[in-house]
Amino acid sequence: MGKLFSIAFIFISAINSVSSQQLDTIKIMSYNLLNYRNSTTYCTNTNNNTADKEGYLATIVDHVKPDLLVCNEIGANFANGYYLMQNSLNVNGVNHWAQANYFVTQGSSLSNMLYFNTTKLGLISQDQIERDTNNVPIVRLIDVYRLYYKQPNMTAQTDTVYLTVLAAHLKASNTSADQLERAKTTAAIMKYLDENSIQGNVFICGDFNVYTASEPAFQNLINYSSNPSVRFFDPINTIGSWSNNSNFSYAHTQSVRSSSNGCAAGGGMDDRFDFTLVSDEVLNNVNRMRYIPNSYTALGQDGNRFNGNINSPTNPLVPSTVANALYNMSDHLPVTSSYEIDYSIPTNVVSSTLGENIRVVNPLKDFLGIIKEGKNFESSLIQLFDMNGRVLMESINNQTSFIRIDVSNLKRGAYILKIYEGKELVKIQKLIKI
């Protein structure tokens, strides 16, 4: 994020030239599902029926056709996310959806989940932010997902596009204590991004439960004081006091109904709680993934719903079946946005036979060991990259068949090794530090 632009690679590219530019689109949808498979004293199988909700969600997803779905408020059981995938996503002939791993805050009844279109995206890793900057547990953990774009005919030497997605469900309600809890959580998010040098194509999605852009929780995200280069942006640049303000009716995401049914909140459309914020690299098309202008929307929000229902009067933006599904599925609207991926067809890549006589100790612990069988390294350049594409170390070696490099100071995780002999790239390999 910020101005320290870097390109992330799943395998650092050995491409020397490009024959043509190719484009694809990734659509992201973020949705609070309102106690999906989570029974409470007020949300029951009568006013929040699971089977009905799965049908409503299937209708909405079929209409939107997202490639990445970030969900809040899934009941805290590892099986619930799977049921949603099988009953709402991989239905009616569709079978390309996969889900991330399940994590939940201890004692919480709700969890997040990420689903992704496996024909376009792959999940590399995930992490969780569980404590604030004072090491105190936050109300609900933040999920951090690292994905890559599966471009056509992808090989180990193919340049590709990375994205990092955070799923957040911040503390609800508007007391000073609630605002403070939200602020602690977003401060922890930004500290995590800063300390882990997470840059590039970064997104934070979810139900933030903020009432105004001036609230500290939101300001932490868009104006991070500890490192101004680390920040998020609102793709529609709609910054203001959103709550119960008709000037922002086109951005409101909650509530879809004027009258509560006992589970879903009433009051009509008058709050902007749900967001997808992006890094400046996404806005500026730095790392080959850019926000498509005017694609950001609260589904079905035509700006004429202030304090009213999403499905009445007739909604001109979506079919009536979708409007009714939105009304009955949750008290929030899903937020959708689209992004253009720029990938290229390589014309000059590393030969698969180069570097076959080079062996690398992998996984590695305290040192990186590289062996060349049959002959010595000659004018060899060894480079180690993190998964954001930054060079962590370089070493030049001559007239030896074994190279040993101290990596004891590196954190556990994935890295990329590149080996050059002279000016020729002879080996690229993903390494795991344990």
Tab-separated table of C-alpha atoms in Angstrom:
chain	number	residue	atom	x	y	z
A	1	MET	CA	0.000	0.000	0.000
A	2	GLY	CA	1.070	3.603	-0.294
A	3	LYS	CA	3.873	4.960	-2.434
A	4	LEU	CA	6.366	2.133	-1.947
A	5	PHE	CA	5.075	0.367	-5.012
A	6	SER	CA	6.113	-3.250	-5.525
A	7	ILE	CA	4.852	-6.092	-7.693
A	8	ALA	CA	4.131	-9.408	-6.023
A	9	PHE	CA	4.791	-12.713	-7.724
A	10	ILE	CA	3.835	-16.268	-6.905
A	11	PHE	CA	6.942	-17.192	-8.868
A	12	ILE	CA	9.044	-14.116	-9.662
A	13	SER	CA	8.771	-13.509	-13.375
A	14	ALA	CA	11.476	-14.462	-15.811
A	15	ILE	CA	9.708	-12.747	-18.658
A	16	ASN	CA	11.926	-10.595	-20.861
A	17	SER	CA	9.368	-9.438	-23.367
A	18	VAL	CA	5.624	-9.409	-23.950
A	19	SER	CA	3.744	-10.164	-27.115
A	20	SER	CA	0.289	-8.890	-26.199
A	21	GLN	CA	-1.811	-7.474	-23.396
A	22	GLN	CA	-4.648	-9.564	-22.023
A	23	LEU	CA	-7.414	-8.364	-19.705
A	24	ASP	CA	-9.823	-10.074	-17.339
A	25	THR	CA	-12.266	-8.890	-14.678
A	26	ILE	CA	-12.612	-9.850	-11.025
A	27	LYS	CA	-15.854	-8.938	-9.254
A	28	ILE	CA	-15.884	-8.707	-5.458
A	29	MET	CA	-19.032	-8.918	-3.359
A	30	SER	CA	-19.128	-8.261	0.396
A	31	TYR	CA	-22.240	-9.219	2.341
A	32	ASN	CA	-23.438	-9.376	5.951
A	33	LEU	CA	-25.665	-12.458	5.944
A	34	LEU	CA	-27.535	-11.667	9.196
A	35	ASN	CA	-27.086	-14.632	11.518
A	36	TYR	CA	-26.812	-17.318	8.857
A	37	ARG	CA	-27.225	-20.629	10.726
A	38	ASN	CA	-26.960	-18.762	14.021
A	39	SER	CA	-30.060	-18.964	16.211
A	40	THR	CA	-30.653	-16.334	18.878
A	41	THR	CA	-33.601	-15.358	21.045
A	42	TYR	CA	-34.673	-12.903	18.343
A	43	CYS	CA	-33.420	-14.597	15.145
A	44	THR	CA	-35.130	-17.973	14.896
A	45	ASN	CA	-35.877	-20.508	12.212
A	46	THR	CA	-39.251	-18.801	11.838
A	47	ASN	CA	-38.119	-15.254	11.026
A	48	ASN	CA	-34.638	-16.196	9.723
A	49	ASN	CA	-35.159	-19.589	8.120
A	50	THR	CA	-31.924	-21.226	6.964
A	51	ALA	CA	-33.291	-22.982	3.881
A	52	ASP	CA	-35.049	-19.820	2.744
A	53	LYS	CA	-31.889	-17.760	3.230
A	54	GLU	CA	-29.845	-20.211	1.168
A	55	GLY	CA	-32.334	-19.846	-1.665
A	56	TYR	CA	-32.317	-16.056	-1.451
A	57	LEU	CA	-28.523	-15.967	-1.489
A	58	ALA	CA	-28.420	-18.302	-4.487
A	59	THR	CA	-30.705	-15.885	-6.358
A	60	ILE	CA	-28.524	-12.894	-5.476
A	61	VAL	CA	-25.232	-14.611	-6.357
A	62	ASP	CA	-26.642	-15.879	-9.653
A	63	HIS	CA	-27.589	-12.295	-10.516
A	64	VAL	CA	-24.300	-10.674	-9.462
A	65	LYS	CA	-21.956	-13.503	-10.514
A	66	PRO	CA	-19.060	-12.441	-8.286
A	67	ASP	CA	-15.626	-14.059	-8.370
A	68	LEU	CA	-14.866	-13.359	-4.732
A	69	LEU	CA	-17.429	-13.303	-1.937
A	70	VAL	CA	-16.635	-11.963	1.542
A	71	CYS	CA	-19.253	-12.853	4.157
A	72	ASN	CA	-19.952	-11.645	7.692
A	73	GLU	CA	-22.272	-13.234	10.259
A	74	ILE	CA	-21.952	-16.926	9.539
A	75	GLY	CA	-22.753	-19.016	12.607
A	76	ALA	CA	-19.593	-20.070	14.439
A	77	ASN	CA	-19.328	-23.679	13.325
A	78	PHE	CA	-16.833	-24.882	10.732
A	79	ALA	CA	-19.582	-26.767	8.870
A	80	ASN	CA	-21.788	-23.708	8.349
A	81	GLY	CA	-19.527	-22.106	5.772
A	82	TYR	CA	-19.488	-25.363	3.839
A	83	TYR	CA	-23.269	-25.634	3.901
A	84	LEU	CA	-23.522	-22.132	2.464
A	85	MET	CA	-21.101	-22.980	-0.337
A	86	GLN	CA	-22.908	-26.175	-1.264
A	87	ASN	CA	-26.465	-24.853	-0.902
A	88	SER	CA	-26.113	-21.316	-2.287
A	89	LEU	CA	-22.980	-21.144	-4.454
A	90	ASN	CA	-22.207	-24.512	-6.050
A	91	VAL	CA	-25.762	-24.963	-7.304
A	92	ASN	CA	-27.622	-25.034	-10.629
A	93	GLY	CA	-24.665	-26.430	-12.554
A	94	VAL	CA	-22.049	-24.154	-10.969
A	95	ASN	CA	-19.139	-25.957	-9.270
A	96	HIS	CA	-16.254	-23.480	-9.280
A	97	TRP	CA	-16.588	-22.155	-5.734
A	98	ALA	CA	-14.128	-22.967	-2.941
A	99	GLN	CA	-13.824	-21.554	0.545
A	100	ALA	CA	-11.009	-20.456	2.830
A	101	ASN	CA	-10.239	-22.073	6.177
A	102	TYR	CA	-12.503	-21.477	9.146
A	103	PHE	CA	-11.417	-19.365	12.109
A	104	VAL	CA	-13.475	-17.684	14.808
A	105	THR	CA	-12.887	-15.522	17.850
A	106	GLN	CA	-13.100	-17.624	20.993
A	107	GLY	CA	-16.520	-17.160	22.541
A	108	SER	CA	-18.036	-15.482	19.483
A	109	SER	CA	-21.159	-16.878	17.854
A	110	LEU	CA	-20.300	-15.379	14.443
A	111	SER	CA	-17.511	-15.757	11.898
A	112	ASN	CA	-16.367	-14.438	8.526
A	113	MET	CA	-15.715	-16.498	5.418
A	114	LEU	CA	-14.163	-15.970	2.001
A	115	TYR	CA	-15.342	-17.815	-1.106
A	116	PHE	CA	-13.551	-17.626	-4.450
A	117	ASN	CA	-14.005	-18.678	-8.062
A	118	THR	CA	-11.344	-21.351	-8.569
A	119	THR	CA	-11.234	-20.824	-12.325
A	120	LYS	CA	-9.826	-17.342	-11.709
A	121	LEU	CA	-8.343	-17.256	-8.214
A	122	GLY	CA	-6.244	-19.385	-5.897
A	123	LEU	CA	-5.777	-19.042	-2.145
A	124	ILE	CA	-2.148	-18.892	-1.030
A	125	SER	CA	-2.418	-18.260	2.687
A	126	GLN	CA	-4.510	-16.691	5.388
A	127	ASP	CA	-3.935	-15.103	8.755
A	128	GLN	CA	-5.947	-13.533	11.549
A	129	ILE	CA	-5.699	-10.308	13.523
A	130	GLU	CA	-6.941	-11.184	16.988
A	131	ARG	CA	-5.572	-8.508	19.334
A	132	ASP	CA	-5.465	-4.738	19.461
A	133	THR	CA	-2.291	-2.662	19.673
A	134	ASN	CA	-2.219	-3.212	23.451
A	135	ASN	CA	-2.400	-6.988	22.961
A	136	VAL	CA	-5.990	-7.137	24.206
A	137	PRO	CA	-8.363	-9.485	22.316
A	138	ILE	CA	-10.685	-7.676	19.902
A	139	VAL	CA	-14.414	-8.419	19.746
A	140	ARG	CA	-14.233	-10.294	16.434
A	141	LEU	CA	-11.049	-11.315	14.678
A	142	ILE	CA	-10.116	-9.912	11.272
A	143	ASP	CA	-9.396	-12.480	8.565
A	144	VAL	CA	-6.530	-11.770	6.151
A	145	TYR	CA	-6.460	-13.698	2.876
A	146	ARG	CA	-3.712	-13.798	0.250
A	147	LEU	CA	-4.786	-14.825	-3.256
A	148	TYR	CA	-3.366	-14.959	-6.756
A	149	TYR	CA	-4.916	-14.671	-10.196
A	150	LYS	CA	-4.886	-17.855	-12.294
A	151	GLN	CA	-4.086	-16.538	-15.707
A	152	PRO	CA	-4.479	-18.887	-18.686
A	153	ASN	CA	-1.641	-21.348	-19.327
A	154	MET	CA	0.052	-20.387	-16.072
A	155	THR	CA	3.431	-22.018	-15.386
A	156	ALA	CA	6.065	-21.749	-12.655
A	157	GLN	CA	7.709	-18.906	-14.566
A	158	THR	CA	4.547	-16.946	-15.290
A	159	ASP	CA	4.160	-13.416	-14.005
A	160	THR	CA	0.862	-13.123	-12.148
A	161	VAL	CA	-1.194	-10.784	-9.987
A	162	TYR	CA	-1.581	-10.945	-6.215
A	163	LEU	CA	-4.282	-9.531	-3.982
A	164	THR	CA	-4.739	-9.336	-0.222
A	165	VAL	CA	-8.295	-9.271	1.142
A	166	LEU	CA	-9.273	-8.500	4.727
A	167	ALA	CA	-12.698	-9.466	6.075
A	168	ALA	CA	-13.890	-7.247	8.917
A	169	HIS	CA	-17.020	-7.171	11.050
A	170	LEU	CA	-16.568	-4.331	13.520
A	171	LYS	CA	-18.398	-3.801	16.791
A	172	ALA	CA	-22.001	-2.663	16.370
A	173	SER	CA	-23.946	0.180	18.062
A	174	ASN	CA	-23.082	3.808	18.600
A	175	THR	CA	-22.061	4.320	22.216
A	176	SER	CA	-18.666	5.823	22.989
A	177	ALA	CA	-17.500	2.389	24.158
A	178	ASP	CA	-18.576	0.826	20.853
A	179	GLN	CA	-16.771	3.518	18.869
A	180	LEU	CA	-13.644	2.966	20.941
A	181	GLU	CA	-13.761	-0.773	20.307
A	182	ARG	CA	-14.070	-0.196	16.560
A	183	ALA	CA	-11.148	2.233	16.656
A	184	LYS	CA	-8.975	-0.268	18.517
A	185	THR	CA	-9.730	-2.882	15.883
A	186	THR	CA	-8.910	-0.720	12.861
A	187	ALA	CA	-5.741	0.528	14.565
A	188	ALA	CA	-4.722	-3.114	14.917
A	189	ILE	CA	-5.506	-3.702	11.246
A	190	MET	CA	-3.313	-0.847	10.078
A	191	LYS	CA	-0.486	-1.803	12.421
A	192	TYR	CA	-0.607	-5.345	11.041
A	193	LEU	CA	-0.422	-4.114	7.452
A	194	ASP	CA	2.404	-1.722	8.296
A	195	GLU	CA	4.515	-4.154	10.306
A	196	ASN	CA	4.087	-6.938	7.752
A	197	SER	CA	4.796	-4.576	4.830
A	198	ILE	CA	1.621	-5.649	3.060
A	199	GLN	CA	1.362	-3.538	-0.061
A	200	GLY	CA	0.067	-3.880	-3.600
A	201	ASN	CA	-3.531	-4.819	-4.359
A	202	VAL	CA	-5.128	-4.684	-0.908
A	203	PHE	CA	-8.849	-4.681	-0.073
A	204	ILE	CA	-10.766	-4.482	3.183
A	205	CYS	CA	-14.385	-5.617	3.024
A	206	GLY	CA	-17.196	-5.978	5.485
A	207	ASP	CA	-19.663	-4.465	7.893
A	208	PHE	CA	-17.804	-1.631	9.638
A	209	ASN	CA	-20.811	-0.367	11.642
A	210	VAL	CA	-19.545	3.221	11.394
A	211	TYR	CA	-21.962	6.147	11.308
A	212	THR	CA	-19.706	8.877	9.966
A	213	ALA	CA	-16.368	9.138	8.181
A	214	SER	CA	-15.036	11.258	11.038
A	215	GLU	CA	-15.297	8.332	13.443
A	216	PRO	CA	-11.786	7.282	14.582
A	217	ALA	CA	-12.296	3.715	13.347
A	218	PHE	CA	-12.813	4.927	9.786
A	219	GLN	CA	-10.105	7.577	10.000
A	220	ASN	CA	-7.608	4.899	11.003
A	221	LEU	CA	-8.300	3.189	7.692
A	222	ILE	CA	-8.129	6.214	5.392
A	223	ASN	CA	-5.630	8.413	7.292
A	224	TYR	CA	-3.274	6.132	9.180
A	225	SER	CA	-1.125	8.547	11.170
A	226	SER	CA	1.734	6.172	12.027
A	227	ASN	CA	2.598	5.678	8.359
A	228	PRO	CA	0.737	7.880	5.852
A	229	SER	CA	1.844	5.640	2.977
A	230	VAL	CA	-0.319	2.839	4.409
A	231	ARG	CA	-3.968	3.703	3.884
A	232	PHE	CA	-7.195	2.719	2.188
A	233	PHE	CA	-9.411	4.680	-0.189
A	234	ASP	CA	-13.146	4.745	-0.811
A	235	PRO	CA	-13.589	3.895	-4.521
A	236	ILE	CA	-16.647	6.161	-4.745
A	237	ASN	CA	-15.047	8.902	-2.610
A	238	THR	CA	-18.230	9.323	-0.599
A	239	ILE	CA	-16.843	10.691	2.642
A	240	GLY	CA	-19.215	12.328	5.100
A	241	SER	CA	-21.768	11.843	7.836
A	242	TRP	CA	-23.828	9.058	6.309
A	243	SER	CA	-26.238	8.084	9.069
A	244	ASN	CA	-29.827	9.222	8.536
A	245	ASN	CA	-28.609	11.705	5.922
A	246	SER	CA	-30.609	11.733	2.684
A	247	ASN	CA	-27.666	13.338	0.858
A	248	PHE	CA	-26.007	9.913	0.983
A	249	SER	CA	-29.077	7.848	0.178
A	250	TYR	CA	-27.336	6.396	-2.900
A	251	ALA	CA	-24.649	4.866	-0.626
A	252	HIS	CA	-26.803	3.498	2.197
A	253	THR	CA	-26.585	-0.255	2.795
A	254	GLN	CA	-28.826	-0.800	5.859
A	255	SER	CA	-31.658	-1.500	6.600
A	256	VAL	CA	-33.443	-2.990	3.608
A	257	ARG	CA	-36.813	-2.801	5.394
A	258	SER	CA	-38.735	-0.084	7.189
A	259	SER	CA	-40.267	-2.490	9.723
A	260	SER	CA	-38.391	-5.127	11.718
A	261	ASN	CA	-39.515	-8.743	11.538
A	262	GLY	CA	-37.992	-9.405	14.948
A	263	CYS	CA	-34.661	-10.515	13.489
A	264	ALA	CA	-33.808	-8.047	10.726
A	265	ALA	CA	-33.510	-4.413	11.822
A	266	GLY	CA	-36.122	-1.942	10.631
A	267	GLY	CA	-35.868	1.778	9.994
A	268	GLY	CA	-35.316	1.593	6.257
A	269	MET	CA	-32.279	2.572	4.183
A	270	ASP	CA	-30.432	5.203	6.208
A	271	ASP	CA	-26.931	3.913	7.133
A	272	ARG	CA	-23.759	3.158	5.239
A	273	PHE	CA	-22.329	0.284	7.267
A	274	ASP	CA	-20.899	-1.938	4.516
A	275	PHE	CA	-17.755	-1.176	2.534
A	276	THR	CA	-15.044	-2.334	0.208
A	277	LEU	CA	-12.041	-0.033	0.540
A	278	VAL	CA	-8.950	-0.367	-1.649
A	279	SER	CA	-5.273	0.555	-1.636
A	280	ASP	CA	-4.036	3.358	-3.852
A	281	GLU	CA	-2.260	0.797	-6.027
A	282	VAL	CA	-5.692	-0.477	-7.060
A	283	LEU	CA	-6.988	3.014	-7.815
A	284	ASN	CA	-3.841	3.879	-9.785
A	285	ASN	CA	-3.390	0.550	-11.609
A	286	VAL	CA	0.139	0.108	-10.268
A	287	ASN	CA	0.200	-3.675	-9.871
A	288	ARG	CA	-1.880	-4.634	-12.911
A	289	MET	CA	-5.192	-4.634	-11.072
A	290	ARG	CA	-7.373	-1.542	-11.239
A	291	TYR	CA	-10.775	-0.464	-10.012
A	292	ILE	CA	-13.243	-0.143	-12.890
A	293	PRO	CA	-14.867	3.295	-12.540
A	294	ASN	CA	-18.556	3.348	-11.609
A	295	SER	CA	-18.601	-0.380	-10.820
A	296	TYR	CA	-18.957	0.078	-7.049
A	297	THR	CA	-22.535	-0.282	-5.903
A	298	ALA	CA	-24.762	-1.283	-3.031
A	299	LEU	CA	-26.834	-3.813	-4.929
A	300	GLY	CA	-30.310	-2.477	-5.677
A	301	GLN	CA	-29.627	0.956	-4.174
A	302	ASP	CA	-31.064	3.510	-6.603
A	303	GLY	CA	-30.855	6.447	-4.190
A	304	ASN	CA	-34.622	6.600	-3.778
A	305	ARG	CA	-34.943	4.313	-0.751
A	306	PHE	CA	-34.257	6.723	2.108
A	307	ASN	CA	-35.928	5.266	5.222
A	308	GLY	CA	-37.752	2.873	2.905
A	309	ASN	CA	-37.721	-0.697	1.602
A	310	ILE	CA	-35.408	-2.120	-1.043
A	311	ASN	CA	-38.231	-3.900	-2.885
A	312	SER	CA	-41.076	-1.391	-2.644
A	313	PRO	CA	-41.821	0.649	-4.647
A	314	THR	CA	-40.581	-1.384	-7.620
A	315	ASN	CA	-36.799	-1.386	-7.829
A	316	PRO	CA	-35.598	-0.375	-11.320
A	317	LEU	CA	-32.041	-1.681	-10.862
A	318	VAL	CA	-32.647	-5.376	-10.219
A	319	PRO	CA	-35.352	-7.916	-11.138
A	320	SER	CA	-38.173	-8.243	-8.630
A	321	THR	CA	-36.954	-11.709	-7.637
A	322	VAL	CA	-33.596	-10.210	-6.672
A	323	ALA	CA	-35.163	-7.246	-4.869
A	324	ASN	CA	-37.332	-9.612	-2.852
A	325	ALA	CA	-34.326	-11.827	-2.111
A	326	LEU	CA	-32.411	-8.778	-0.846
A	327	TYR	CA	-35.363	-7.833	1.357
A	328	ASN	CA	-35.668	-11.293	2.886
A	329	MET	CA	-32.038	-12.447	3.033
A	330	SER	CA	-30.553	-9.858	5.396
A	331	ASP	CA	-31.049	-6.338	6.688
A	332	HIS	CA	-27.881	-5.285	4.817
A	333	LEU	CA	-27.269	-4.850	1.103
A	334	PRO	CA	-24.269	-6.540	-0.481
A	335	VAL	CA	-21.588	-4.212	-1.833
A	336	THR	CA	-20.160	-5.128	-5.242
A	337	SER	CA	-17.242	-3.744	-7.234
A	338	SER	CA	-15.245	-4.837	-10.276
A	339	TYR	CA	-11.539	-4.786	-11.063
A	340	GLU	CA	-9.615	-5.203	-14.274
A	341	ILE	CA	-6.706	-7.656	-14.280
A	342	ASP	CA	-3.928	-7.033	-16.793
A	343	TYR	CA	-2.003	-10.179	-17.619
A	344	SER	CA	0.433	-10.765	-20.433
A	345	ILE	CA	1.407	-13.607	-22.716
A	346	PRO	CA	5.154	-14.268	-22.319
A	347	THR	CA	7.315	-14.746	-25.400
A	348	ASN	CA	10.661	-15.316	-23.731
A	349	VAL	CA	10.778	-17.332	-20.502
A	350	VAL	CA	13.272	-19.435	-18.612
A	351	SER	CA	13.862	-22.823	-20.175
A	352	SER	CA	12.608	-25.654	-17.997
A	353	THR	CA	16.003	-27.389	-18.371
A	354	LEU	CA	18.031	-24.554	-16.866
A	355	GLY	CA	19.042	-25.028	-13.272
A	356	GLU	CA	18.153	-28.720	-13.184
A	357	ASN	CA	21.510	-29.498	-11.549
A	358	ILE	CA	20.901	-26.969	-8.755
A	359	ARG	CA	19.387	-28.333	-5.548
A	360	VAL	CA	17.938	-26.154	-2.787
A	361	VAL	CA	17.268	-27.157	0.823
A	362	ASN	CA	13.528	-26.599	1.214
A	363	PRO	CA	11.839	-26.043	3.610
A	364	LEU	CA	14.534	-24.063	5.388
A	365	LYS	CA	15.136	-23.136	9.005
A	366	ASP	CA	18.206	-21.102	9.977
A	367	PHE	CA	20.100	-21.220	6.708
A	368	LEU	CA	19.515	-21.454	2.983
A	369	GLY	CA	21.573	-24.212	1.391
A	370	ILE	CA	22.124	-24.346	-2.380
A	371	ILE	CA	24.075	-27.149	-4.067
A	372	LYS	CA	25.259	-27.277	-7.687
A	373	GLU	CA	25.920	-30.797	-8.884
A	374	GLY	CA	28.785	-31.506	-11.282
A	375	LYS	CA	30.418	-28.060	-11.389
A	376	ASN	CA	30.914	-24.876	-9.403
A	377	PHE	CA	28.815	-21.748	-9.478
A	378	GLU	CA	30.374	-19.063	-11.663
A	379	SER	CA	29.544	-15.374	-11.147
A	380	SER	CA	26.273	-16.444	-9.563
A	381	LEU	CA	23.805	-13.939	-8.137
A	382	ILE	CA	21.454	-15.269	-5.460
A	383	GLN	CA	18.376	-13.166	-4.667
A	384	LEU	CA	15.694	-13.824	-2.058
A	385	PHE	CA	12.334	-12.040	-2.307
A	386	ASP	CA	9.363	-11.785	-0.002
A	387	MET	CA	5.896	-12.434	-1.408
A	388	ASN	CA	5.424	-8.736	-2.142
A	389	GLY	CA	8.341	-8.826	-4.590
A	390	ARG	CA	10.892	-6.972	-2.432
A	391	VAL	CA	14.520	-8.117	-2.440
A	392	LEU	CA	15.439	-9.219	1.088
A	393	MET	CA	19.008	-10.296	0.391
A	394	GLU	CA	21.529	-10.706	-2.408
A	395	SER	CA	24.710	-12.767	-2.564
A	396	ILE	CA	27.341	-13.101	-5.299
A	397	ASN	CA	29.206	-16.414	-5.353
A	398	ASN	CA	32.107	-17.800	-7.397
A	399	GLN	CA	34.010	-21.077	-7.657
A	400	THR	CA	32.035	-23.078	-5.125
A	401	SER	CA	29.520	-25.885	-5.421
A	402	PHE	CA	27.776	-25.184	-2.105
A	403	ILE	CA	26.280	-21.888	-0.951
A	404	ARG	CA	25.138	-21.344	2.624
A	405	ILE	CA	23.224	-18.162	3.554
A	406	ASP	CA	22.044	-17.265	7.056
A	407	VAL	CA	18.262	-16.698	7.090
A	408	SER	CA	17.694	-17.063	10.826
A	409	ASN	CA	16.353	-13.501	11.007
A	410	LEU	CA	13.535	-14.172	8.510
A	411	LYS	CA	9.992	-14.765	9.694
A	412	ARG	CA	8.233	-18.037	9.004
A	413	GLY	CA	6.435	-17.978	5.680
A	414	ALA	CA	6.886	-18.149	1.918
A	415	TYR	CA	9.716	-16.619	-0.102
A	416	ILE	CA	10.974	-16.649	-3.675
A	417	LEU	CA	14.527	-17.603	-4.662
A	418	LYS	CA	16.113	-16.462	-7.945
A	419	ILE	CA	19.512	-17.640	-9.137
A	420	TYR	CA	21.410	-15.981	-11.992
A	421	GLU	CA	24.596	-17.198	-13.625
A	422	GLY	CA	26.083	-14.227	-15.390
A	423	LYS	CA	23.084	-12.420	-16.830
A	424	GLU	CA	21.053	-15.580	-17.279
A	425	LEU	CA	18.283	-16.537	-14.884
A	426	VAL	CA	18.738	-20.263	-14.251
A	427	LYS	CA	16.393	-21.069	-11.375
A	428	ILE	CA	13.257	-19.753	-9.690
A	429	GLN	CA	11.851	-21.547	-6.666
A	430	LYS	CA	9.322	-20.919	-3.943
A	431	LEU	CA	10.768	-21.551	-0.466
A	432	ILE	CA	9.083	-22.137	2.869
A	433	LYS	CA	10.717	-20.940	6.106
A	434	ILE	CA	9.623	-23.013	9.107
